[in-house]
Short mmCIF file of C-alpha atoms in Angstrom, two decimals:
data_model
loop_
_atom_site.label_atom_id
_atom_site.label_comp_id
_atom_site.label_asym_id
_atom_site.label_seq_id
_atom_site.Cartn_x
_atom_site.Cartn_y
_atom_site.Cartn_z
CA MET U 1 0.93 19.47 11.90
CA ILE U 2 -1.81 22.31 13.48
CA ASN U 3 -0.02 24.96 11.31
CA TYR U 4 -0.01 22.63 8.13
CA LEU U 5 -4.03 21.79 8.33
CA ILE U 6 -5.11 25.28 9.16
CA TYR U 7 -2.94 26.49 5.84
CA GLU U 8 -4.17 23.65 4.03
CA LYS U 9 -7.47 23.66 4.90
CA LYS U 10 -9.22 24.20 2.14
CA LEU U 11 -7.46 20.47 0.35
CA PHE U 12 -8.39 19.14 3.89
CA LEU U 13 -11.78 20.44 3.35
CA THR U 14 -12.39 19.37 -0.06
CA LEU U 15 -11.87 15.78 1.11
CA LEU U 16 -14.26 15.95 3.69
CA VAL U 17 -17.07 17.08 1.28
CA TRP U 18 -15.98 14.37 -0.96
CA THR U 19 -16.85 12.42 2.03
CA ILE U 20 -20.11 14.29 3.16
CA ILE U 21 -21.43 13.92 -0.54
CA GLY U 22 -20.53 9.98 -0.94
CA MET U 23 -22.62 9.06 2.39
CA ALA U 24 -25.14 11.30 0.94
CA SER U 25 -25.20 9.58 -2.46
CA SER U 26 -22.76 7.16 -4.42
CA THR U 27 -24.90 8.33 -7.29
CA ALA U 28 -24.00 12.15 -6.65
CA ALA U 29 -20.30 11.27 -5.61
CA LEU U 30 -19.87 8.93 -8.86
CA VAL U 31 -20.92 12.32 -10.50
CA ILE U 32 -19.86 15.31 -9.01
CA ILE U 33 -15.94 14.41 -7.57
CA PRO U 34 -15.02 13.47 -10.49
CA LEU U 35 -16.68 16.68 -12.64
CA HIS U 36 -14.66 18.31 -9.70
CA ILE U 37 -11.51 16.74 -10.04
CA PHE U 38 -11.66 17.46 -14.43
CA THR U 39 -11.79 21.48 -12.96
CA PHE U 40 -8.39 21.19 -11.34
CA ARG U 41 -6.81 21.21 -14.01
CA GLN U 42 -6.77 25.43 -14.09
CA LYS U 43 -6.09 25.04 -10.45
CA GLN U 44 -2.76 22.96 -11.46
CA ALA U 45 -4.17 21.18 -7.63
CA HIS U 46 -1.73 18.63 -8.09
CA LEU U 47 -1.36 17.81 -4.01
CA LEU U 48 -5.42 17.47 -4.08
CA LEU U 49 -5.06 15.43 -6.93
CA LEU U 50 -2.67 12.71 -5.58
CA LEU U 51 -4.02 13.10 -2.14
CA GLY U 52 -7.41 12.89 -3.03
CA LEU U 53 -6.59 9.13 -4.94
CA TRP U 54 -4.65 7.86 -1.94
CA PHE U 55 -7.73 9.38 0.76
CA LEU U 56 -11.01 7.27 -2.14
CA PHE U 57 -8.36 3.95 -2.42
CA LEU U 58 -8.54 4.74 1.80
CA LEU U 59 -11.97 4.88 1.51
CA SER U 60 -13.02 2.08 -0.40
CA ASP U 61 -10.89 -0.45 0.95
CA SER U 62 -12.86 0.13 4.71
CA ARG U 63 -16.05 -2.32 6.07
CA GLN U 64 -18.46 0.99 6.90
CA TYR U 65 -21.09 0.90 4.50
CA PHE U 66 -21.29 5.11 3.98
CA PHE U 67 -17.83 4.42 2.90
CA GLY U 68 -19.16 2.49 -0.30
CA PHE U 69 -19.05 5.21 -2.81
CA ALA U 70 -14.99 4.78 -3.10
CA GLN U 71 -15.58 1.78 -4.49
CA THR U 72 -17.20 2.66 -7.35
CA VAL U 73 -15.88 6.69 -7.47
CA LYS U 74 -12.40 5.25 -7.58
CA PRO U 75 -11.55 4.03 -11.00
CA VAL U 76 -13.41 6.85 -12.74
CA ALA U 77 -11.37 9.34 -10.56
CA MET U 78 -7.83 7.89 -11.51
CA VAL U 79 -8.73 7.35 -15.43
CA VAL U 80 -9.54 11.75 -15.11
CA VAL U 81 -6.53 11.83 -13.56
CA ALA U 82 -4.62 10.37 -15.97
CA TYR U 83 -6.13 12.20 -18.67
CA LEU U 84 -5.65 15.55 -17.67
CA ILE U 85 -2.65 13.98 -18.21
CA TRP U 86 -1.71 12.92 -20.81
CA GLU U 87 -3.64 15.97 -22.37
CA GLU U 88 -0.65 18.03 -21.13
CA ARG U 89 1.90 15.53 -21.44
CA ALA U 90 4.36 18.12 -23.21
CA TYR U 91 4.39 20.13 -19.88
CA TRP U 92 5.07 17.18 -17.10
CA PRO U 93 8.25 15.28 -16.46
CA LYS U 94 9.03 12.41 -18.53
CA ASN U 95 9.15 9.83 -16.08
CA HIS U 96 9.47 6.09 -16.81
CA PHE U 97 8.83 3.47 -13.71
CA TYR U 98 5.79 2.36 -14.97
CA HIS U 99 8.46 1.56 -18.94
CA SER U 100 9.63 -1.25 -16.58
CA PHE U 101 6.21 -3.48 -16.68
CA ILE U 102 5.84 -3.32 -20.66
CA LEU U 103 6.23 -6.68 -20.61
CA PHE U 104 3.96 -8.04 -17.78
CA PHE U 105 1.13 -5.67 -19.17
CA VAL U 106 1.51 -7.37 -22.11
CA ILE U 107 1.78 -11.21 -20.68
CA ALA U 108 -1.46 -9.71 -18.68
CA VAL U 109 -3.35 -8.67 -21.68
CA TYR U 110 -2.77 -11.94 -22.99
CA CYS U 111 -3.73 -14.04 -20.44
CA VAL U 112 -7.76 -12.25 -20.36
CA PHE U 113 -8.36 -14.41 -22.78
CA ASN U 114 -8.08 -17.23 -21.13
CA SER U 115 -9.81 -15.83 -18.30
CA PRO U 116 -13.83 -16.91 -17.36
CA VAL U 117 -14.47 -13.40 -16.28
CA GLN U 118 -13.07 -11.31 -19.30
CA PHE U 119 -14.14 -7.55 -18.49
CA THR U 120 -13.03 -8.40 -14.84
CA SER U 121 -9.94 -8.97 -15.64
CA LEU U 122 -9.36 -6.10 -18.24
CA GLN U 123 -10.52 -3.39 -15.72
CA LYS U 124 -8.07 -4.70 -13.11
CA THR U 125 -5.28 -4.83 -15.62
CA PHE U 126 -6.11 -1.20 -16.91
CA SER U 127 -6.17 -0.10 -13.49
CA TYR U 128 -2.94 -1.46 -12.76
CA PHE U 129 -1.77 0.35 -15.45
CA LEU U 130 -3.35 3.73 -14.50
CA VAL U 131 -1.50 4.56 -11.32
CA LEU U 132 1.95 2.93 -12.50
CA PHE U 133 1.37 5.37 -15.09
CA VAL U 134 -0.37 7.92 -12.71
CA VAL U 135 1.53 8.43 -9.41
CA PRO U 136 5.09 8.96 -10.27
CA GLN U 137 3.97 11.61 -12.83
CA LEU U 138 1.97 13.28 -9.75
CA VAL U 139 5.39 12.88 -7.24
CA ASP U 140 7.46 14.68 -10.20
CA ARG U 141 5.59 17.77 -10.51
CA LEU U 142 5.15 17.39 -7.16
CA LEU U 143 8.69 17.88 -5.98
CA LEU U 144 9.19 20.28 -8.82
CA ILE U 145 6.32 22.23 -7.54
CA ASN U 146 6.81 22.83 -4.18
CA LYS U 147 8.44 20.01 -1.92
CA GLU U 148 7.70 21.12 0.86
CA ARG U 149 4.07 21.32 0.96
CA PHE U 150 3.75 18.37 -0.53
CA LEU U 151 6.64 15.85 1.03
CA ARG U 152 4.48 18.14 4.30
CA GLY U 153 0.90 16.70 3.03
CA LEU U 154 2.07 13.10 3.01
CA VAL U 155 3.15 12.62 6.36
CA THR U 156 0.47 14.70 7.68
CA THR U 157 -2.35 12.69 5.60
CA GLY U 158 -1.56 9.44 6.55
CA THR U 159 -0.87 10.31 10.40
CA LEU U 160 -4.32 11.86 10.55
CA VAL U 161 -6.29 8.62 9.21
CA LEU U 162 -4.08 6.86 12.05
CA LEU U 163 -5.08 9.23 14.60
CA ILE U 164 -8.66 9.46 13.83
CA GLY U 165 -8.64 5.51 13.94
CA LEU U 166 -7.17 5.91 17.72
CA ALA U 167 -9.51 8.13 18.52
CA LEU U 168 -12.17 6.36 17.56
CA ARG U 169 -11.63 3.59 19.27
CA PHE U 170 -12.13 5.36 22.47
CA VAL U 171 -14.97 7.03 21.16
CA LEU U 172 -17.08 5.06 19.14
CA PRO U 173 -15.01 2.04 19.29
CA GLY U 174 -17.63 -0.26 17.20
CA MET U 175 -16.98 1.78 14.31
CA VAL U 176 -13.12 0.41 14.14
CA ILE U 177 -12.93 -3.05 15.92
CA PHE U 178 -13.48 -5.73 13.77
CA LYS U 179 -15.55 -8.20 14.74
CA GLY U 180 -15.42 -7.09 18.16
CA GLU U 181 -12.13 -8.21 19.27
CA ARG U 182 -9.30 -6.35 17.06
CA PHE U 183 -8.52 -2.84 15.98
CA SER U 184 -8.74 -2.04 12.81
CA GLY U 185 -8.92 1.97 12.67
CA LEU U 186 -10.30 3.71 9.91
CA LEU U 187 -9.37 0.16 7.50
CA GLY U 188 -11.00 -2.54 6.66
CA ASN U 189 -9.50 -5.20 8.54
CA PRO U 190 -6.87 -5.15 10.99
CA ASN U 191 -4.64 -6.54 8.88
CA GLY U 192 -5.40 -3.49 6.57
CA LEU U 193 -4.30 -1.27 9.28
CA GLY U 194 -1.22 -3.21 9.85
CA ILE U 195 0.13 -3.30 6.10
CA PHE U 196 -1.18 0.75 5.88
CA ALA U 197 1.03 1.48 9.06
CA PHE U 198 4.11 -0.67 7.97
CA CYS U 199 3.69 1.38 4.56
CA PHE U 200 3.34 5.07 6.15
CA LEU U 201 6.06 3.05 8.52
CA MET U 202 9.10 3.32 5.94
CA MET U 203 7.14 6.67 3.99
CA TYR U 204 7.79 9.05 6.93
CA MET U 205 11.20 7.76 7.72
CA LEU U 206 12.60 8.16 4.32
CA ILE U 207 10.96 11.67 4.05
CA HIS U 208 12.47 12.65 7.52
CA ARG U 209 16.30 10.70 6.83
CA PHE U 210 15.92 13.32 4.08
CA HIS U 211 13.83 16.00 4.96
CA ARG U 212 14.23 16.10 8.83
CA HIS U 213 13.80 20.13 9.42
CA TYR U 214 10.07 19.00 7.83
CA PHE U 215 9.12 18.46 11.31
CA THR U 216 9.02 19.59 14.73
CA ARG U 217 11.08 16.99 17.09
CA ALA U 218 7.01 16.98 18.76
CA GLU U 219 5.63 16.44 15.35
CA HIS U 220 8.08 13.45 15.26
CA TYR U 221 7.39 11.64 18.65
CA ILE U 222 3.10 12.35 17.42
CA ILE U 223 3.75 10.82 14.03
CA LEU U 224 5.52 7.51 15.86
CA GLY U 225 3.35 6.79 17.95
CA ALA U 226 0.74 7.20 15.85
CA ILE U 227 2.28 4.34 13.78
CA GLY U 228 3.29 2.14 16.94
CA LEU U 229 -0.23 2.22 18.97
CA SER U 230 -1.89 1.27 15.79
CA LEU U 231 0.36 -1.59 14.85
CA ILE U 232 0.51 -2.96 18.85
CA PHE U 233 -3.40 -2.34 18.56
CA ALA U 234 -4.62 -3.76 15.56
CA GLY U 235 -2.23 -6.97 16.12
CA SER U 236 -1.22 -7.78 12.88
CA ARG U 237 2.08 -10.15 12.53
CA GLY U 238 2.61 -8.95 8.93
CA GLY U 239 2.74 -5.40 9.48
CA ILE U 240 4.67 -5.58 13.21
CA PHE U 241 7.07 -8.04 12.09
CA SER U 242 7.76 -6.22 8.41
CA SER U 243 8.32 -3.22 10.13
CA PHE U 244 10.49 -4.26 12.36
CA LEU U 245 12.54 -6.21 9.59
CA PHE U 246 12.59 -2.55 7.20
CA LEU U 247 13.43 -0.70 10.50
CA ALA U 248 16.56 -3.51 10.87
CA GLY U 249 17.62 -2.72 7.58
CA PHE U 250 16.72 1.43 7.47
CA ILE U 251 20.17 1.38 10.01
CA LEU U 252 22.24 -0.92 8.57
CA PHE U 253 22.46 0.51 4.97
CA GLN U 254 22.48 3.70 5.98
CA ARG U 255 26.20 2.28 7.73
CA ASN U 256 27.18 -0.35 5.25
CA THR U 257 25.88 -1.54 2.12
CA LEU U 258 27.74 -4.88 1.62
CA VAL U 259 26.99 -5.37 5.90
CA GLY U 260 23.30 -4.78 5.10
CA PHE U 261 23.09 -7.19 3.19
CA VAL U 262 24.58 -10.09 4.92
CA VAL U 263 23.04 -9.52 7.87
CA MET U 264 19.31 -9.50 6.06
CA ILE U 265 19.83 -12.18 4.23
CA ALA U 266 20.52 -13.98 7.10
CA ILE U 267 17.34 -13.04 8.66
CA PHE U 268 16.00 -15.18 5.74
CA ILE U 269 17.65 -17.30 5.86
CA SER U 270 16.74 -17.96 9.63
CA TYR U 271 13.75 -16.90 8.73
CA GLN U 272 12.06 -20.51 8.41
CA LEU U 273 13.70 -21.32 11.93
CA VAL U 274 12.34 -18.82 13.77
CA VAL U 275 8.44 -19.83 12.05
CA ASN U 276 9.08 -23.39 12.73
CA ASN U 277 9.85 -22.22 16.73
CA ALA U 278 7.30 -19.55 16.60
CA ILE U 279 5.09 -21.13 18.97
CA GLU U 280 7.51 -21.94 21.95
CA ILE U 281 9.36 -18.63 21.05
CA ILE U 282 5.81 -16.88 21.58
CA ALA U 283 4.70 -18.73 24.33
CA SER U 284 7.77 -18.82 26.20
CA MET U 285 7.94 -14.11 26.27
CA GLY U 286 4.05 -14.64 27.57
CA LEU U 287 1.93 -13.58 24.03
CA GLU U 288 0.57 -16.57 23.09
CA ASP U 289 -2.60 -13.97 23.34
CA TYR U 290 -1.62 -11.53 21.83
CA PHE U 291 -0.28 -13.53 18.63
CA ARG U 292 -3.35 -15.18 18.41
CA ILE U 293 -1.34 -18.71 19.28
CA ASP U 294 -4.15 -20.43 19.02
CA THR U 295 -4.29 -19.62 14.56
CA LEU U 296 -0.88 -20.56 14.78
CA GLU U 297 -1.18 -24.86 16.72
CA LYS U 298 -3.78 -25.18 13.72
CA GLY U 299 -2.27 -23.81 11.07
CA SER U 300 -3.59 -20.38 10.26
CA GLY U 301 -5.84 -19.88 7.62
CA ARG U 302 -3.32 -19.06 5.10
CA VAL U 303 -1.40 -22.46 5.59
CA VAL U 304 -4.88 -23.86 3.79
CA ALA U 305 -5.24 -21.08 1.35
CA PHE U 306 -1.59 -20.70 0.34
CA GLU U 307 -2.17 -25.08 -0.44
CA PHE U 308 -4.96 -24.19 -2.50
CA ALA U 309 -3.01 -21.75 -5.00
CA TRP U 310 -0.10 -24.01 -5.40
CA GLN U 311 -2.77 -26.54 -6.94
CA HIS U 312 -4.27 -24.78 -9.10
CA ILE U 313 -0.93 -22.81 -9.84
CA GLN U 314 -0.23 -27.14 -11.36
CA TYR U 315 -3.33 -26.77 -14.18
CA ASN U 316 -2.05 -22.84 -15.53
CA TYR U 317 1.45 -23.07 -14.56
CA TRP U 318 3.37 -21.37 -17.14
CA TRP U 319 0.06 -18.94 -18.71
CA GLY U 320 -2.66 -17.94 -15.99
CA LYS U 321 -6.43 -16.88 -16.98
CA GLY U 322 -5.53 -12.80 -16.14
CA PHE U 323 -6.26 -10.66 -13.15
CA GLY U 324 -9.67 -11.74 -10.92
CA TYR U 325 -9.17 -15.00 -11.58
CA THR U 326 -7.75 -15.87 -8.27
CA GLU U 327 -11.04 -14.16 -7.50
CA HIS U 328 -13.16 -16.41 -9.24
CA LEU U 329 -11.63 -19.48 -8.23
CA MET U 330 -12.00 -18.63 -4.37
CA HIS U 331 -15.71 -17.40 -4.91
CA GLN U 332 -15.72 -20.38 -6.27
CA TYR U 333 -14.63 -22.77 -3.88
CA ALA U 334 -15.93 -20.16 -1.01
CA ASP U 335 -18.24 -23.22 1.04
CA TYR U 336 -14.52 -25.60 0.92
CA PHE U 337 -12.65 -22.54 2.63
CA LEU U 338 -15.30 -21.32 5.02
CA ASN U 339 -15.68 -24.80 6.39
CA LYS U 340 -11.32 -24.38 7.09
CA GLY U 341 -12.34 -21.11 8.75
CA HIS U 342 -10.83 -19.14 6.35
CA GLN U 343 -12.09 -15.96 4.66
CA GLY U 344 -10.81 -13.98 2.50
CA ASN U 345 -7.89 -14.47 -0.01
CA VAL U 346 -4.73 -16.69 -0.99
CA HIS U 347 -2.67 -13.95 1.69
CA ASN U 348 0.50 -13.60 -1.13
CA SER U 349 0.75 -11.40 -3.63
CA TYR U 350 3.33 -14.13 -5.73
CA LEU U 351 0.81 -16.94 -5.50
CA THR U 352 -1.63 -14.71 -6.52
CA ILE U 353 0.19 -13.46 -9.26
CA TRP U 354 1.19 -16.77 -10.30
CA LEU U 355 -2.07 -17.57 -10.83
CA ASP U 356 -3.40 -14.58 -12.54
CA THR U 357 -0.72 -14.32 -15.28
CA GLY U 358 1.36 -17.74 -14.78
CA LEU U 359 4.67 -17.88 -14.16
CA VAL U 360 5.92 -16.12 -16.66
CA GLY U 361 4.49 -12.99 -15.96
CA LEU U 362 5.27 -13.52 -12.27
CA VAL U 363 8.51 -13.25 -13.16
CA ALA U 364 8.24 -10.41 -15.73
CA PHE U 365 5.65 -9.00 -11.59
CA VAL U 366 9.07 -9.36 -9.66
CA TRP U 367 11.39 -7.77 -13.19
CA GLY U 368 9.90 -4.84 -12.60
CA TRP U 369 9.76 -3.78 -9.32
CA LEU U 370 12.89 -4.74 -9.15
CA LYS U 371 13.56 -2.73 -11.67
CA ASN U 372 13.08 0.69 -9.62
CA PHE U 373 14.31 -0.12 -6.62
CA TYR U 374 18.03 -0.83 -8.62
CA ARG U 375 16.88 3.25 -9.66
CA ALA U 376 16.21 4.53 -6.88
CA SER U 377 19.07 1.84 -5.02
CA LEU U 378 21.43 4.08 -7.69
CA PHE U 379 20.15 7.85 -5.13
CA THR U 380 20.15 5.66 -1.72
CA PRO U 381 21.08 1.78 -0.60
CA VAL U 382 18.63 2.35 1.93
CA VAL U 383 15.61 1.85 -0.57
CA TRP U 384 17.57 -1.77 -0.30
CA ALA U 385 15.21 -1.82 3.41
CA VAL U 386 11.76 -1.04 1.62
CA LEU U 387 12.87 -4.07 -0.11
CA PHE U 388 13.11 -6.90 2.22
CA GLY U 389 9.62 -4.86 4.23
CA ILE U 390 8.07 -5.91 1.38
CA ILE U 391 9.09 -9.10 0.52
CA LEU U 392 7.75 -9.89 4.27
CA SER U 393 5.02 -8.14 4.21
CA THR U 394 3.67 -9.50 0.61
CA THR U 395 4.50 -12.67 1.36
CA VAL U 396 2.17 -12.76 3.91
CA GLU U 397 -0.53 -10.56 2.15
CA SER U 398 -1.67 -9.99 -1.16
CA TRP U 399 -2.49 -6.39 -1.13
CA LEU U 400 0.79 -5.68 -4.09
CA ALA U 401 -1.27 -7.84 -6.41
CA ALA U 402 -3.87 -5.13 -6.20
CA SER U 403 -3.60 -1.34 -8.01
CA MET U 404 -6.60 0.32 -6.19
CA ASN U 405 -5.78 -0.01 -2.31
CA PRO U 406 -3.69 2.32 0.10
CA PHE U 407 -1.38 -0.10 -0.02
CA THR U 408 0.48 -0.34 -3.28
CA ILE U 409 0.03 3.65 -3.58
CA GLN U 410 1.86 4.40 -0.82
CA LEU U 411 5.09 1.34 -2.56
CA VAL U 412 4.60 3.76 -5.51
CA ILE U 413 5.07 7.19 -4.38
CA ILE U 414 8.21 5.71 -1.59
CA LEU U 415 10.26 4.84 -4.81
CA SER U 416 9.58 7.28 -7.56
CA LEU U 417 10.61 9.68 -4.45
CA LEU U 418 13.63 7.97 -3.97
CA SER U 419 14.53 7.51 -7.60
CA ASN U 420 14.26 11.35 -8.34
CA SER U 421 17.44 13.96 -7.76
CA ALA U 422 14.74 16.67 -6.86
CA PHE U 423 14.12 14.67 -3.61
CA TYR U 424 17.15 14.97 -2.30
CA GLU U 425 17.57 18.59 -2.67
CA ARG U 426 17.21 20.01 0.74
CA GLU U 427 18.90 24.00 2.65
CA GLU U 428 20.98 23.02 5.27
CA LEU U 429 18.12 24.74 7.88
CA GLY U 430 18.80 22.94 10.70
CA ASP U 431 15.88 20.63 13.47
CA ARG U 432 12.84 22.49 13.91
CA VAL U 433 12.03 22.59 17.48
#
């Protein structure tokens, strides 16, 4: 990994320079970074395009004020990348990832007309489309140009994010400890770190499964160690349980697809039983403090948010009020949630989409994702392990209802990799030592 960093020093130095410019002046970053990206057309810097977008999404999730520039730069950067791809579309591999979502986007645009925040709603709809259009195109191109460089770049970037966060825990703990209690790394909050580590675990395990010769054994253990420590220190229940579920499916689906489905479905059926007895189970293991059992006993803010969302879904059951409506609604009832001890969002991606686009939109949204999972399953059944892990994660967090975050882009990358035959082609070089 160190050798890769040295070899790709220009790439990572570029990301560092972007950060320094943004920290110095948000206005300068808004001008310089998109213009710099525009010059990549001549340089064929496709890897920097993808990693740069992921990096900006990551910084935009941070609660540190000096990374705030990324929030305004990322949509402009995404539009520039989309323009570059569209301008040279004749030379790019044909990718149909976003085609599965066309009906959903038609519904989402229709819902914009009923939105109390129409401009914001239209922006969010367009940004989701851009992510589903741009990222798969970049993945396909990079797999053809230099697959090893691309895949190692993904893993190195994700690992660096986690390792830097872990290092800061001991060097500058105030920067990465959320509200003086829980570890959040470079992410905005501990649950965000849990989601990032979970998504990155899936990405790395799948890359390692088909290309283990890209990594030494030492690198393998360092990467898994960074992921594991991040999950443990963050104490994110959703991230930990989703990771365990994915790993169980990862093992099972490699052996037998039918057995994998039977066992994973059985786990989901028994999930409610575990939840109903979670307090007793956690207490019996002596992990009350780690899993914050007091929040379970009080019902947790998620329950309040779920009930609130379900109540308002009844007013817009079939058709929603556009992307961003849930955030608008939560803001209107900020005092109510503050009194209930809840901060944040609905904490359920499907309830959020239901509120925003109605049941019709939710069905189209789920169909779009399932169709891409099915395409990937034609190459490997292991993708179903990703699905089960994602279902659990997205039922306790709303990240899949948003596009320009450091999580959704990872899922799009994973499905784009697994849906491309070029990803599976490899040289039999054996493991590095």
